[in-house]
Every structure is written in C-alpha cells, then in structure tokens.
JSON list of C-alpha atoms and ligand atoms in Angstrom, two decimals:
[
{"chain": "A", "resi": 217, "resn": "MET", "atom": "CA", "xyz": [53.18, -226.58, 92.90]},
{"chain": "A", "resi": 218, "resn": "TYR", "atom": "CA", "xyz": [56.05, -226.83, 95.39]},
{"chain": "A", "resi": 219, "resn": "SER", "atom": "CA", "xyz": [55.84, -229.28, 98.24]},
{"chain": "A", "resi": 220, "resn": "PRO", "atom": "CA", "xyz": [55.23, -228.02, 101.80]},
{"chain": "A", "resi": 221, "resn": "LEU", "atom": "CA", "xyz": [58.83, -229.00, 102.64]},
{"chain": "A", "resi": 222, "resn": "VAL", "atom": "CA", "xyz": [60.29, -226.85, 99.85]},
{"chain": "A", "resi": 223, "resn": "THR", "atom": "CA", "xyz": [58.03, -223.96, 100.84]},
{"chain": "A", "resi": 224, "resn": "ALA", "atom": "CA", "xyz": [59.09, -224.29, 104.48]},
{"chain": "A", "resi": 225, "resn": "LEU", "atom": "CA", "xyz": [62.79, -224.33, 103.49]},
{"chain": "A", "resi": 226, "resn": "VAL", "atom": "CA", "xyz": [62.31, -221.16, 101.41]},
{"chain": "A", "resi": 227, "resn": "ILE", "atom": "CA", "xyz": [60.63, -219.44, 104.36]},
{"chain": "A", "resi": 228, "resn": "VAL", "atom": "CA", "xyz": [63.43, -220.49, 106.72]},
{"chain": "A", "resi": 229, "resn": "ALA", "atom": "CA", "xyz": [66.16, -219.44, 104.29]},
{"chain": "A", "resi": 230, "resn": "PHE", "atom": "CA", "xyz": [64.76, -216.20, 102.87]},
{"chain": "A", "resi": 231, "resn": "GLY", "atom": "CA", "xyz": [61.84, -215.17, 105.07]},
{"chain": "A", "resi": 232, "resn": "PRO", "atom": "CA", "xyz": [58.09, -215.26, 104.44]},
{"chain": "A", "resi": 233, "resn": "ALA", "atom": "CA", "xyz": [58.26, -212.45, 101.86]},
{"chain": "A", "resi": 234, "resn": "ALA", "atom": "CA", "xyz": [60.11, -214.76, 99.49]},
{"chain": "A", "resi": 235, "resn": "ALA", "atom": "CA", "xyz": [57.54, -217.49, 99.79]},
{"chain": "A", "resi": 236, "resn": "PRO", "atom": "CA", "xyz": [54.06, -216.20, 98.79]},
{"chain": "A", "resi": 237, "resn": "SER", "atom": "CA", "xyz": [54.39, -217.36, 95.20]},
{"chain": "A", "resi": 238, "resn": "LEU", "atom": "CA", "xyz": [55.33, -220.80, 96.46]},
{"chain": "A", "resi": 239, "resn": "MET", "atom": "CA", "xyz": [52.54, -221.06, 98.99]},
{"chain": "A", "resi": 240, "resn": "PRO", "atom": "CA", "xyz": [49.52, -223.18, 98.07]},
{"chain": "A", "resi": 241, "resn": "PRO", "atom": "CA", "xyz": [46.53, -221.02, 97.13]},
{"chain": "A", "resi": 242, "resn": "ALA", "atom": "CA", "xyz": [44.10, -220.23, 99.91]},
{"chain": "A", "resi": 243, "resn": "PRO", "atom": "CA", "xyz": [41.06, -222.52, 99.85]},
{"chain": "A", "resi": 244, "resn": "GLU", "atom": "CA", "xyz": [38.25, -220.98, 97.88]},
{"chain": "A", "resi": 245, "resn": "ILE", "atom": "CA", "xyz": [35.02, -220.46, 99.78]},
{"chain": "A", "resi": 246, "resn": "ASN", "atom": "CA", "xyz": [31.76, -220.51, 97.82]},
{"chain": "A", "resi": 247, "resn": "ALA", "atom": "CA", "xyz": [33.65, -221.29, 94.63]},
{"chain": "A", "resi": 248, "resn": "PRO", "atom": "CA", "xyz": [31.56, -222.98, 91.95]},
{"chain": "A", "resi": 249, "resn": "GLY", "atom": "CA", "xyz": [30.81, -226.52, 92.98]},
{"chain": "A", "resi": 250, "resn": "ARG", "atom": "CA", "xyz": [31.57, -225.92, 96.68]},
{"chain": "A", "resi": 251, "resn": "TYR", "atom": "CA", "xyz": [28.79, -226.44, 99.15]},
{"chain": "A", "resi": 252, "resn": "ARG", "atom": "CA", "xyz": [30.57, -226.06, 102.47]},
{"chain": "A", "resi": 253, "resn": "ARG", "atom": "CA", "xyz": [30.82, -222.55, 103.77]},
{"chain": "A", "resi": 254, "resn": "ILE", "atom": "CA", "xyz": [32.19, -222.14, 107.22]},
{"chain": "A", "resi": 255, "resn": "GLY", "atom": "CA", "xyz": [31.49, -218.81, 108.85]},
{"chain": "A", "resi": 256, "resn": "GLU", "atom": "CA", "xyz": [30.36, -217.23, 105.57]},
{"chain": "A", "resi": 257, "resn": "ARG", "atom": "CA", "xyz": [26.88, -216.44, 104.22]},
{"chain": "A", "resi": 258, "resn": "ALA", "atom": "CA", "xyz": [26.10, -217.73, 100.74]},
{"chain": "A", "resi": 259, "resn": "SER", "atom": "CA", "xyz": [23.42, -215.06, 100.45]},
{"chain": "A", "resi": 260, "resn": "ASP", "atom": "CA", "xyz": [23.41, -211.68, 102.12]},
{"chain": "A", "resi": 261, "resn": "LEU", "atom": "CA", "xyz": [21.62, -208.40, 101.43]},
{"chain": "A", "resi": 262, "resn": "SER", "atom": "CA", "xyz": [23.82, -207.73, 98.42]},
{"chain": "A", "resi": 263, "resn": "SER", "atom": "CA", "xyz": [22.40, -210.92, 96.86]},
{"chain": "A", "resi": 264, "resn": "LEU", "atom": "CA", "xyz": [19.09, -209.09, 96.41]},
{"chain": "A", "resi": 265, "resn": "GLN", "atom": "CA", "xyz": [20.82, -206.91, 93.82]},
{"chain": "A", "resi": 266, "resn": "LYS", "atom": "CA", "xyz": [22.20, -209.89, 91.91]},
{"chain": "A", "resi": 267, "resn": "LYS", "atom": "CA", "xyz": [21.56, -209.95, 88.16]},
{"chain": "A", "resi": 268, "resn": "ALA", "atom": "CA", "xyz": [22.18, -212.42, 85.35]},
{"chain": "A", "resi": 269, "resn": "ARG", "atom": "CA", "xyz": [25.44, -211.42, 83.68]},
{"chain": "A", "resi": 270, "resn": "PRO", "atom": "CA", "xyz": [26.03, -213.44, 80.49]},
{"chain": "A", "resi": 271, "resn": "ARG", "atom": "CA", "xyz": [29.81, -213.97, 80.28]},
{"chain": "A", "resi": 272, "resn": "ARG", "atom": "CA", "xyz": [30.05, -215.51, 76.84]},
{"chain": "A", "resi": 273, "resn": "LEU", "atom": "CA", "xyz": [28.24, -217.33, 74.09]},
{"chain": "A", "resi": 274, "resn": "GLY", "atom": "CA", "xyz": [28.75, -220.98, 75.00]},
{"chain": "A", "resi": 275, "resn": "HIS", "atom": "CA", "xyz": [27.05, -222.81, 72.15]},
{"chain": "A", "resi": 276, "resn": "LEU", "atom": "CA", "xyz": [24.31, -222.85, 69.59]},
{"chain": "A", "resi": 277, "resn": "ILE", "atom": "CA", "xyz": [22.03, -225.64, 68.43]},
{"chain": "A", "resi": 278, "resn": "LYS", "atom": "CA", "xyz": [21.22, -225.72, 64.75]},
{"chain": "A", "resi": 279, "resn": "PHE", "atom": "CA", "xyz": [18.31, -227.55, 63.17]},
{"chain": "A", "resi": 280, "resn": "SER", "atom": "CA", "xyz": [19.48, -229.93, 60.46]},
{"chain": "A", "resi": 281, "resn": "THR", "atom": "CA", "xyz": [17.64, -232.13, 57.99]},
{"chain": "A", "resi": 282, "resn": "ASP", "atom": "CA", "xyz": [20.39, -234.77, 58.25]},
{"chain": "A", "resi": 283, "resn": "VAL", "atom": "CA", "xyz": [22.15, -234.98, 61.62]},
{"chain": "A", "resi": 284, "resn": "ASN", "atom": "CA", "xyz": [24.51, -237.75, 60.49]},
{"chain": "A", "resi": 285, "resn": "ARG", "atom": "CA", "xyz": [25.64, -235.71, 57.50]},
{"chain": "A", "resi": 286, "resn": "ALA", "atom": "CA", "xyz": [26.11, -232.62, 59.67]},
{"chain": "A", "resi": 287, "resn": "VAL", "atom": "CA", "xyz": [28.26, -234.61, 62.13]},
{"chain": "A", "resi": 288, "resn": "ASP", "atom": "CA", "xyz": [30.31, -236.02, 59.27]},
{"chain": "A", "resi": 289, "resn": "PHE", "atom": "CA", "xyz": [30.98, -232.55, 57.83]},
{"chain": "A", "resi": 290, "resn": "TYR", "atom": "CA", "xyz": [31.73, -230.79, 61.11]},
{"chain": "A", "resi": 291, "resn": "THR", "atom": "CA", "xyz": [34.00, -233.58, 62.42]},
{"chain": "A", "resi": 292, "resn": "ARG", "atom": "CA", "xyz": [35.67, -235.25, 59.44]},
{"chain": "A", "resi": 293, "resn": "VAL", "atom": "CA", "xyz": [35.90, -232.16, 57.22]},
{"chain": "A", "resi": 294, "resn": "LEU", "atom": "CA", "xyz": [36.08, -229.25, 59.69]},
{"chain": "A", "resi": 295, "resn": "GLY", "atom": "CA", "xyz": [37.93, -231.11, 62.46]},
{"chain": "A", "resi": 296, "resn": "MET", "atom": "CA", "xyz": [35.53, -230.85, 65.40]},
{"chain": "A", "resi": 297, "resn": "ARG", "atom": "CA", "xyz": [34.86, -233.82, 67.67]},
{"chain": "A", "resi": 298, "resn": "LEU", "atom": "CA", "xyz": [31.69, -235.69, 68.51]},
{"chain": "A", "resi": 299, "resn": "THR", "atom": "CA", "xyz": [30.96, -235.55, 72.24]},
{"chain": "A", "resi": 300, "resn": "ASP", "atom": "CA", "xyz": [27.58, -237.25, 72.73]},
{"chain": "A", "resi": 301, "resn": "ARG", "atom": "CA", "xyz": [24.48, -237.97, 70.69]},
{"chain": "A", "resi": 302, "resn": "ALA", "atom": "CA", "xyz": [20.95, -239.33, 70.70]},
{"chain": "A", "resi": 303, "resn": "GLY", "atom": "CA", "xyz": [20.97, -241.33, 67.48]},
{"chain": "A", "resi": 304, "resn": "ASP", "atom": "CA", "xyz": [20.11, -239.14, 64.51]},
{"chain": "A", "resi": 305, "resn": "ILE", "atom": "CA", "xyz": [17.91, -236.85, 66.64]},
{"chain": "A", "resi": 306, "resn": "ILE", "atom": "CA", "xyz": [20.64, -234.68, 68.17]},
{"chain": "A", "resi": 307, "resn": "ALA", "atom": "CA", "xyz": [24.45, -234.70, 68.20]},
{"chain": "A", "resi": 308, "resn": "PHE", "atom": "CA", "xyz": [26.81, -232.51, 70.22]},
{"chain": "A", "resi": 309, "resn": "VAL", "atom": "CA", "xyz": [30.27, -231.49, 68.98]},
{"chain": "A", "resi": 310, "resn": "ARG", "atom": "CA", "xyz": [33.20, -229.72, 70.63]},
{"chain": "A", "resi": 311, "resn": "GLY", "atom": "CA", "xyz": [36.38, -228.08, 69.46]},
{"chain": "A", "resi": 312, "resn": "CYS", "atom": "CA", "xyz": [39.43, -230.22, 68.72]},
{"chain": "A", "resi": 313, "resn": "ALA", "atom": "CA", "xyz": [41.41, -228.56, 71.51]},
{"chain": "A", "resi": 314, "resn": "GLY", "atom": "CA", "xyz": [38.91, -229.60, 74.18]},
{"chain": "A", "resi": 315, "resn": "GLY", "atom": "CA", "xyz": [36.84, -227.20, 76.23]},
{"chain": "A", "resi": 316, "resn": "ASP", "atom": "CA", "xyz": [33.06, -227.09, 76.65]},
{"chain": "A", "resi": 317, "resn": "HIS", "atom": "CA", "xyz": [31.17, -230.36, 76.16]},
{"chain": "A", "resi": 318, "resn": "HIS", "atom": "CA", "xyz": [29.60, -228.79, 73.08]},
{"chain": "A", "resi": 319, "resn": "ILE", "atom": "CA", "xyz": [29.92, -225.55, 71.22]},
{"chain": "A", "resi": 320, "resn": "MET", "atom": "CA", "xyz": [27.46, -226.69, 68.56]},
{"chain": "A", "resi": 321, "resn": "ALA", "atom": "CA", "xyz": [24.81, -229.35, 68.22]},
{"chain": "A", "resi": 322, "resn": "PHE", "atom": "CA", "xyz": [22.56, -230.48, 65.39]},
{"chain": "A", "resi": 323, "resn": "ALA", "atom": "CA", "xyz": [18.91, -231.26, 66.03]},
{"chain": "A", "resi": 324, "resn": "LYS", "atom": "CA", "xyz": [16.81, -233.11, 63.47]},
{"chain": "A", "resi": 325, "resn": "SER", "atom": "CA", "xyz": [14.12, -231.11, 61.72]},
{"chain": "A", "resi": 326, "resn": "THR", "atom": "CA", "xyz": [12.30, -230.83, 58.43]},
{"chain": "A", "resi": 327, "resn": "HIS", "atom": "CA", "xyz": [14.40, -227.77, 57.53]},
{"chain": "A", "resi": 328, "resn": "THR", "atom": "CA", "xyz": [17.35, -225.75, 58.79]},
{"chain": "A", "resi": 329, "resn": "GLY", "atom": "CA", "xyz": [17.04, -223.12, 61.48]},
{"chain": "A", "resi": 330, "resn": "LEU", "atom": "CA", "xyz": [18.24, -222.00, 64.86]},
{"chain": "A", "resi": 331, "resn": "HIS", "atom": "CA", "xyz": [17.00, -223.90, 67.90]},
{"chain": "A", "resi": 332, "resn": "HIS", "atom": "CA", "xyz": [18.83, -221.91, 70.58]},
{"chain": "A", "resi": 333, "resn": "VAL", "atom": "CA", "xyz": [21.83, -219.88, 71.57]},
{"chain": "A", "resi": 334, "resn": "SER", "atom": "CA", "xyz": [23.22, -220.34, 75.05]},
{"chain": "A", "resi": 335, "resn": "PHE", "atom": "CA", "xyz": [24.96, -217.90, 77.34]},
{"chain": "A", "resi": 336, "resn": "GLU", "atom": "CA", "xyz": [27.07, -218.81, 80.36]},
{"chain": "A", "resi": 337, "resn": "VAL", "atom": "CA", "xyz": [26.27, -217.08, 83.63]},
{"chain": "A", "resi": 338, "resn": "GLY", "atom": "CA", "xyz": [28.00, -217.18, 87.00]},
{"chain": "A", "resi": 339, "resn": "ASP", "atom": "CA", "xyz": [25.90, -219.67, 88.95]},
{"chain": "A", "resi": 340, "resn": "VAL", "atom": "CA", "xyz": [22.47, -221.24, 89.25]},
{"chain": "A", "resi": 341, "resn": "ASP", "atom": "CA", "xyz": [21.15, -218.11, 91.00]},
{"chain": "A", "resi": 342, "resn": "GLU", "atom": "CA", "xyz": [21.94, -216.05, 87.91]},
{"chain": "A", "resi": 343, "resn": "ILE", "atom": "CA", "xyz": [20.14, -218.57, 85.69]},
{"chain": "A", "resi": 344, "resn": "GLU", "atom": "CA", "xyz": [16.91, -218.20, 87.63]},
{"chain": "A", "resi": 345, "resn": "ILE", "atom": "CA", "xyz": [17.23, -214.49, 88.40]},
{"chain": "A", "resi": 346, "resn": "GLY", "atom": "CA", "xyz": [17.68, -213.91, 84.66]},
{"chain": "A", "resi": 347, "resn": "ALA", "atom": "CA", "xyz": [14.91, -216.26, 83.55]},
{"chain": "A", "resi": 348, "resn": "GLN", "atom": "CA", "xyz": [12.39, -215.03, 86.11]},
{"chain": "A", "resi": 349, "resn": "THR", "atom": "CA", "xyz": [13.17, -211.40, 85.32]},
{"chain": "A", "resi": 350, "resn": "LEU", "atom": "CA", "xyz": [12.50, -212.06, 81.63]},
{"chain": "A", "resi": 351, "resn": "MET", "atom": "CA", "xyz": [9.25, -213.90, 82.35]},
{"chain": "A", "resi": 352, "resn": "ARG", "atom": "CA", "xyz": [8.04, -211.06, 84.58]},
{"chain": "A", "resi": 353, "resn": "ALA", "atom": "CA", "xyz": [8.79, -208.76, 81.64]},
{"chain": "A", "resi": 354, "resn": "GLY", "atom": "CA", "xyz": [6.46, -210.82, 79.46]},
{"chain": "A", "resi": 355, "resn": "TYR", "atom": "CA", "xyz": [8.80, -213.19, 77.67]},
{"chain": "A", "resi": 356, "resn": "LYS", "atom": "CA", "xyz": [7.59, -216.76, 77.34]},
{"chain": "A", "resi": 357, "resn": "ASP", "atom": "CA", "xyz": [9.08, -219.58, 79.37]},
{"chain": "A", "resi": 358, "resn": "GLY", "atom": "CA", "xyz": [10.99, -221.99, 77.11]},
{"chain": "A", "resi": 359, "resn": "TRP", "atom": "CA", "xyz": [11.90, -224.72, 79.61]},
{"chain": "A", "resi": 360, "resn": "GLY", "atom": "CA", "xyz": [13.61, -224.84, 82.96]},
{"chain": "A", "resi": 361, "resn": "LEU", "atom": "CA", "xyz": [15.00, -224.90, 85.50]},
{"chain": "A", "resi": 362, "resn": "GLY", "atom": "CA", "xyz": [16.73, -228.21, 84.97]},
{"chain": "A", "resi": 363, "resn": "ARG", "atom": "CA", "xyz": [20.02, -229.99, 84.49]},
{"chain": "A", "resi": 364, "resn": "HIS", "atom": "CA", "xyz": [20.96, -231.57, 81.19]},
{"chain": "A", "resi": 365, "resn": "LEU", "atom": "CA", "xyz": [22.54, -234.99, 81.01]},
{"chain": "A", "resi": 366, "resn": "GLY", "atom": "CA", "xyz": [24.41, -234.11, 77.79]},
{"chain": "A", "resi": 367, "resn": "GLY", "atom": "CA", "xyz": [26.88, -231.57, 79.14]},
{"chain": "A", "resi": 368, "resn": "SER", "atom": "CA", "xyz": [25.62, -231.67, 82.75]},
{"chain": "A", "resi": 369, "resn": "ASN", "atom": "CA", "xyz": [24.85, -227.95, 82.66]},
{"chain": "A", "resi": 370, "resn": "TYR", "atom": "CA", "xyz": [22.00, -226.34, 84.57]},
{"chain": "A", "resi": 371, "resn": "PHE", "atom": "CA", "xyz": [19.65, -224.56, 82.17]},
{"chain": "A", "resi": 372, "resn": "HIS", "atom": "CA", "xyz": [16.67, -222.31, 81.69]},
{"chain": "A", "resi": 373, "resn": "TYR", "atom": "CA", "xyz": [15.38, -221.38, 78.22]},
{"chain": "A", "resi": 374, "resn": "ILE", "atom": "CA", "xyz": [13.34, -218.32, 77.30]},
{"chain": "A", "resi": 375, "resn": "ARG", "atom": "CA", "xyz": [11.57, -217.78, 73.95]},
{"chain": "A", "resi": 376, "resn": "ASP", "atom": "CA", "xyz": [13.03, -214.86, 72.07]},
{"chain": "A", "resi": 377, "resn": "PRO", "atom": "CA", "xyz": [10.77, -212.56, 70.01]},
{"chain": "A", "resi": 378, "resn": "TRP", "atom": "CA", "xyz": [11.55, -214.59, 66.86]},
{"chain": "A", "resi": 379, "resn": "ASP", "atom": "CA", "xyz": [10.50, -217.93, 68.39]},
{"chain": "A", "resi": 380, "resn": "SER", "atom": "CA", "xyz": [13.98, -219.28, 68.83]},
{"chain": "A", "resi": 381, "resn": "LEU", "atom": "CA", "xyz": [15.26, -219.89, 72.35]},
{"chain": "A", "resi": 382, "resn": "ALA", "atom": "CA", "xyz": [17.85, -218.14, 74.48]},
{"chain": "A", "resi": 383, "resn": "GLU", "atom": "CA", "xyz": [19.37, -220.30, 77.21]},
{"chain": "A", "resi": 384, "resn": "TYR", "atom": "CA", "xyz": [21.15, -219.28, 80.38]},
{"chain": "A", "resi": 385, "resn": "PHE", "atom": "CA", "xyz": [23.53, -222.06, 81.47]},
{"chain": "A", "resi": 386, "resn": "TRP", "atom": "CA", "xyz": [26.10, -222.78, 84.14]},
{"chain": "A", "resi": 387, "resn": "ASP", "atom": "CA", "xyz": [28.44, -225.64, 85.11]},
{"chain": "A", "resi": 388, "resn": "ILE", "atom": "CA", "xyz": [28.93, -227.39, 81.78]},
{"chain": "A", "resi": 389, "resn": "ASP", "atom": "CA", "xyz": [31.32, -230.37, 81.50]},
{"chain": "A", "resi": 390, "resn": "ILE", "atom": "CA", "xyz": [34.81, -229.47, 80.32]},
{"chain": "A", "resi": 391, "resn": "ILE", "atom": "CA", "xyz": [36.69, -232.00, 78.19]},
{"chain": "A", "resi": 392, "resn": "PRO", "atom": "CA", "xyz": [40.51, -231.93, 78.10]},
{"chain": "A", "resi": 393, "resn": "GLU", "atom": "CA", "xyz": [42.46, -231.57, 74.88]},
{"chain": "A", "resi": 394, "resn": "ASP", "atom": "CA", "xyz": [43.98, -234.97, 75.62]},
{"chain": "A", "resi": 395, "resn": "ASP", "atom": "CA", "xyz": [40.57, -236.61, 75.43]},
{"chain": "A", "resi": 396, "resn": "ALA", "atom": "CA", "xyz": [41.46, -240.22, 74.68]},
{"chain": "A", "resi": 397, "resn": "ASP", "atom": "CA", "xyz": [39.38, -241.38, 77.64]},
{"chain": "A", "resi": 398, "resn": "TRP", "atom": "CA", "xyz": [36.21, -239.59, 76.47]},
{"chain": "A", "resi": 399, "resn": "LYS", "atom": "CA", "xyz": [33.69, -242.07, 75.11]},
{"chain": "A", "resi": 400, "resn": "PRO", "atom": "CA", "xyz": [30.70, -240.48, 73.34]},
{"chain": "A", "resi": 401, "resn": "MET", "atom": "CA", "xyz": [27.32, -241.62, 74.63]},
{"chain": "A", "resi": 402, "resn": "ASP", "atom": "CA", "xyz": [24.55, -242.58, 72.24]},
{"chain": "A", "resi": 403, "resn": "ILE", "atom": "CA", "xyz": [21.36, -242.66, 74.30]},
{"chain": "A", "resi": 404, "resn": "GLY", "atom": "CA", "xyz": [17.69, -241.77, 74.02]},
{"chain": "A", "resi": 405, "resn": "ILE", "atom": "CA", "xyz": [16.55, -238.19, 73.51]},
{"chain": "A", "resi": 406, "resn": "GLU", "atom": "CA", "xyz": [14.57, -238.19, 76.76]},
{"chain": "A", "resi": 407, "resn": "GLN", "atom": "CA", "xyz": [17.61, -239.42, 78.67]},
{"chain": "A", "resi": 408, "resn": "ILE", "atom": "CA", "xyz": [20.08, -237.00, 77.16]},
{"chain": "A", "resi": 409, "resn": "SER", "atom": "CA", "xyz": [17.73, -234.02, 77.60]},
{"chain": "A", "resi": 410, "resn": "ALA", "atom": "CA", "xyz": [17.66, -233.77, 81.37]},
{"chain": "A", "resi": 411, "resn": "VAL", "atom": "CA", "xyz": [18.67, -235.47, 84.58]},
{"chain": "A", "resi": 412, "resn": "TRP", "atom": "CA", "xyz": [15.81, -233.51, 86.15]},
{"chain": "A", "resi": 413, "resn": "ALA", "atom": "CA", "xyz": [13.73, -230.43, 85.45]},
{"chain": "A", "resi": 414, "resn": "THR", "atom": "CA", "xyz": [11.02, -228.58, 87.30]},
{"chain": "A", "resi": 415, "resn": "THR", "atom": "CA", "xyz": [8.58, -229.42, 84.48]},
{"chain": "A", "resi": 416, "resn": "PRO", "atom": "CA", "xyz": [8.61, -231.71, 81.44]},
{"chain": "A", "resi": 417, "resn": "PRO", "atom": "CA", "xyz": [9.72, -229.94, 78.26]},
{"chain": "A", "resi": 418, "resn": "PRO", "atom": "CA", "xyz": [6.76, -228.15, 76.65]},
{"chain": "A", "resi": 419, "resn": "PRO", "atom": "CA", "xyz": [5.59, -229.69, 73.34]},
{"chain": "A", "resi": 420, "resn": "GLU", "atom": "CA", "xyz": [6.94, -226.76, 71.35]},
{"chain": "A", "resi": 421, "resn": "PHE", "atom": "CA", "xyz": [10.44, -227.09, 72.83]},
{"chain": "A", "resi": 422, "resn": "PRO", "atom": "CA", "xyz": [11.86, -229.14, 69.92]},
{"chain": "A", "resi": 423, "resn": "MET", "atom": "CA", "xyz": [9.84, -227.35, 67.23]},
{"chain": "A", "resi": 424, "resn": "ASN", "atom": "CA", "xyz": [11.39, -225.40, 64.40]},
{"chain": "A", "resi": 425, "resn": "PHE", "atom": "CA", "xyz": [9.56, -222.09, 63.91]},
{"chain": "A", "resi": 426, "resn": "GLU", "atom": "CA", "xyz": [11.85, -220.79, 61.18]},
{"chain": "A", "resi": 427, "resn": "PRO", "atom": "CA", "xyz": [10.27, -220.42, 57.73]},
{"chain": "A", "resi": 428, "resn": "VAL", "atom": "CA", "xyz": [11.02, -223.25, 55.34]},
{"chain": "B", "resi": 216, "resn": "FE2", "atom": "FE1", "xyz": [22.04, -225.48, 75.20]}
]
C-alpha cells in the first residue's frame, strides 16, 4: 500500500485517473466482523429472501479409537499440524500452509465413523436461516446456535438422515502459514466445545451411530 503522500503526488503529477490503483480501498460497511453501520440498514426487505448458501466444505470430524495415534499419523507422517486439543478426547489439525483452525479433527469413540461435516456460510444469519429451515422441514436439531472455543466459529448442527451431523459454520479462526506464535491449547472437552450456546449439547451429540 502506498502512503497518502505518494498517492497525493501521483494525483498532482498525473491526475486522479492515474491514482485509483494507489488509493486505499474504501472502508467496507457490514463486512464480516464489522458492527458499525452508518446510514446503512443491516437488514432490509431483501433480507427476508436470504438463504443459507454453503460456500465450501470446511472440515470433517472423524471418530477414532485412538486420538493420540491419529494425531501422530496425520501430523508426523502426513505433515499436518496440531492446532488445539482436549486431551485424548478430541484433537484438531490444520494444513501445513496455514488456513482454517482445523480441516480435520479426531474424536474418541469405540469405533471409527463420521461425526460431522461442516460447511461455511456467509454469516450468522445464514447459519440460523439454514438450520431453522431444515428443522421446519423435519430434520432433527443437532446442537446450536453457539460459538465454539476451538476455532471460534459460530455453529449449528443438524442430524442428517444417516445419524451423522451436518454443521453450518461461520467466522472460524485463520492461522498463518508462518505460525511460530501459535501455541496449541490442551483444555477440557466442555471448555473447548463452546464459549456459549443457546442450549447444552444434547446427550447424543458425541455419540457414534455408525455400525461397528
Ligand atoms: Fe465442526
């Protein structure tokens, strides 16, 4: 980014048309994470048509009989990095080039299986519009709305027809490739699960429904 002085000199020397690419970007209004809107509505009539639009698969959580062994294989052998964990109950790993707080995690169980897949949506509105639409359609509430501590993302889970979970998420922590300052946490499962949630997790939330 050029300094205001350089930008001003370019404008004086060559005219404003030469300067747009040097100008600082206009401040974003209602961008993710922004709460101040001046002279703009956050919600208008078009908001009533808003839908959940999953942008990408963000991560999946796999049941594992041995979380420590899974972490060892996926980090030491495959090259991923440990981000945070709750002892040998759950461990989150990310790619070696940084990015999302986790793209996989391993949750302790008696046998392997899929706990959940998670899809990124555009904001917290989309999480709830999506989850509530699915529940009105008869799908079972999995858990939410809440905000995880591991990853910081807002979440809402819905049971899929095969008794795994599908999660809508938004606003996950991003870790840089140069991640020397990142120190993995090792805390309790209750702590790492949520900063807050509208309800406690239902008893079946951590259960593995896949056949042995
Ligand atoms: Fe998740």
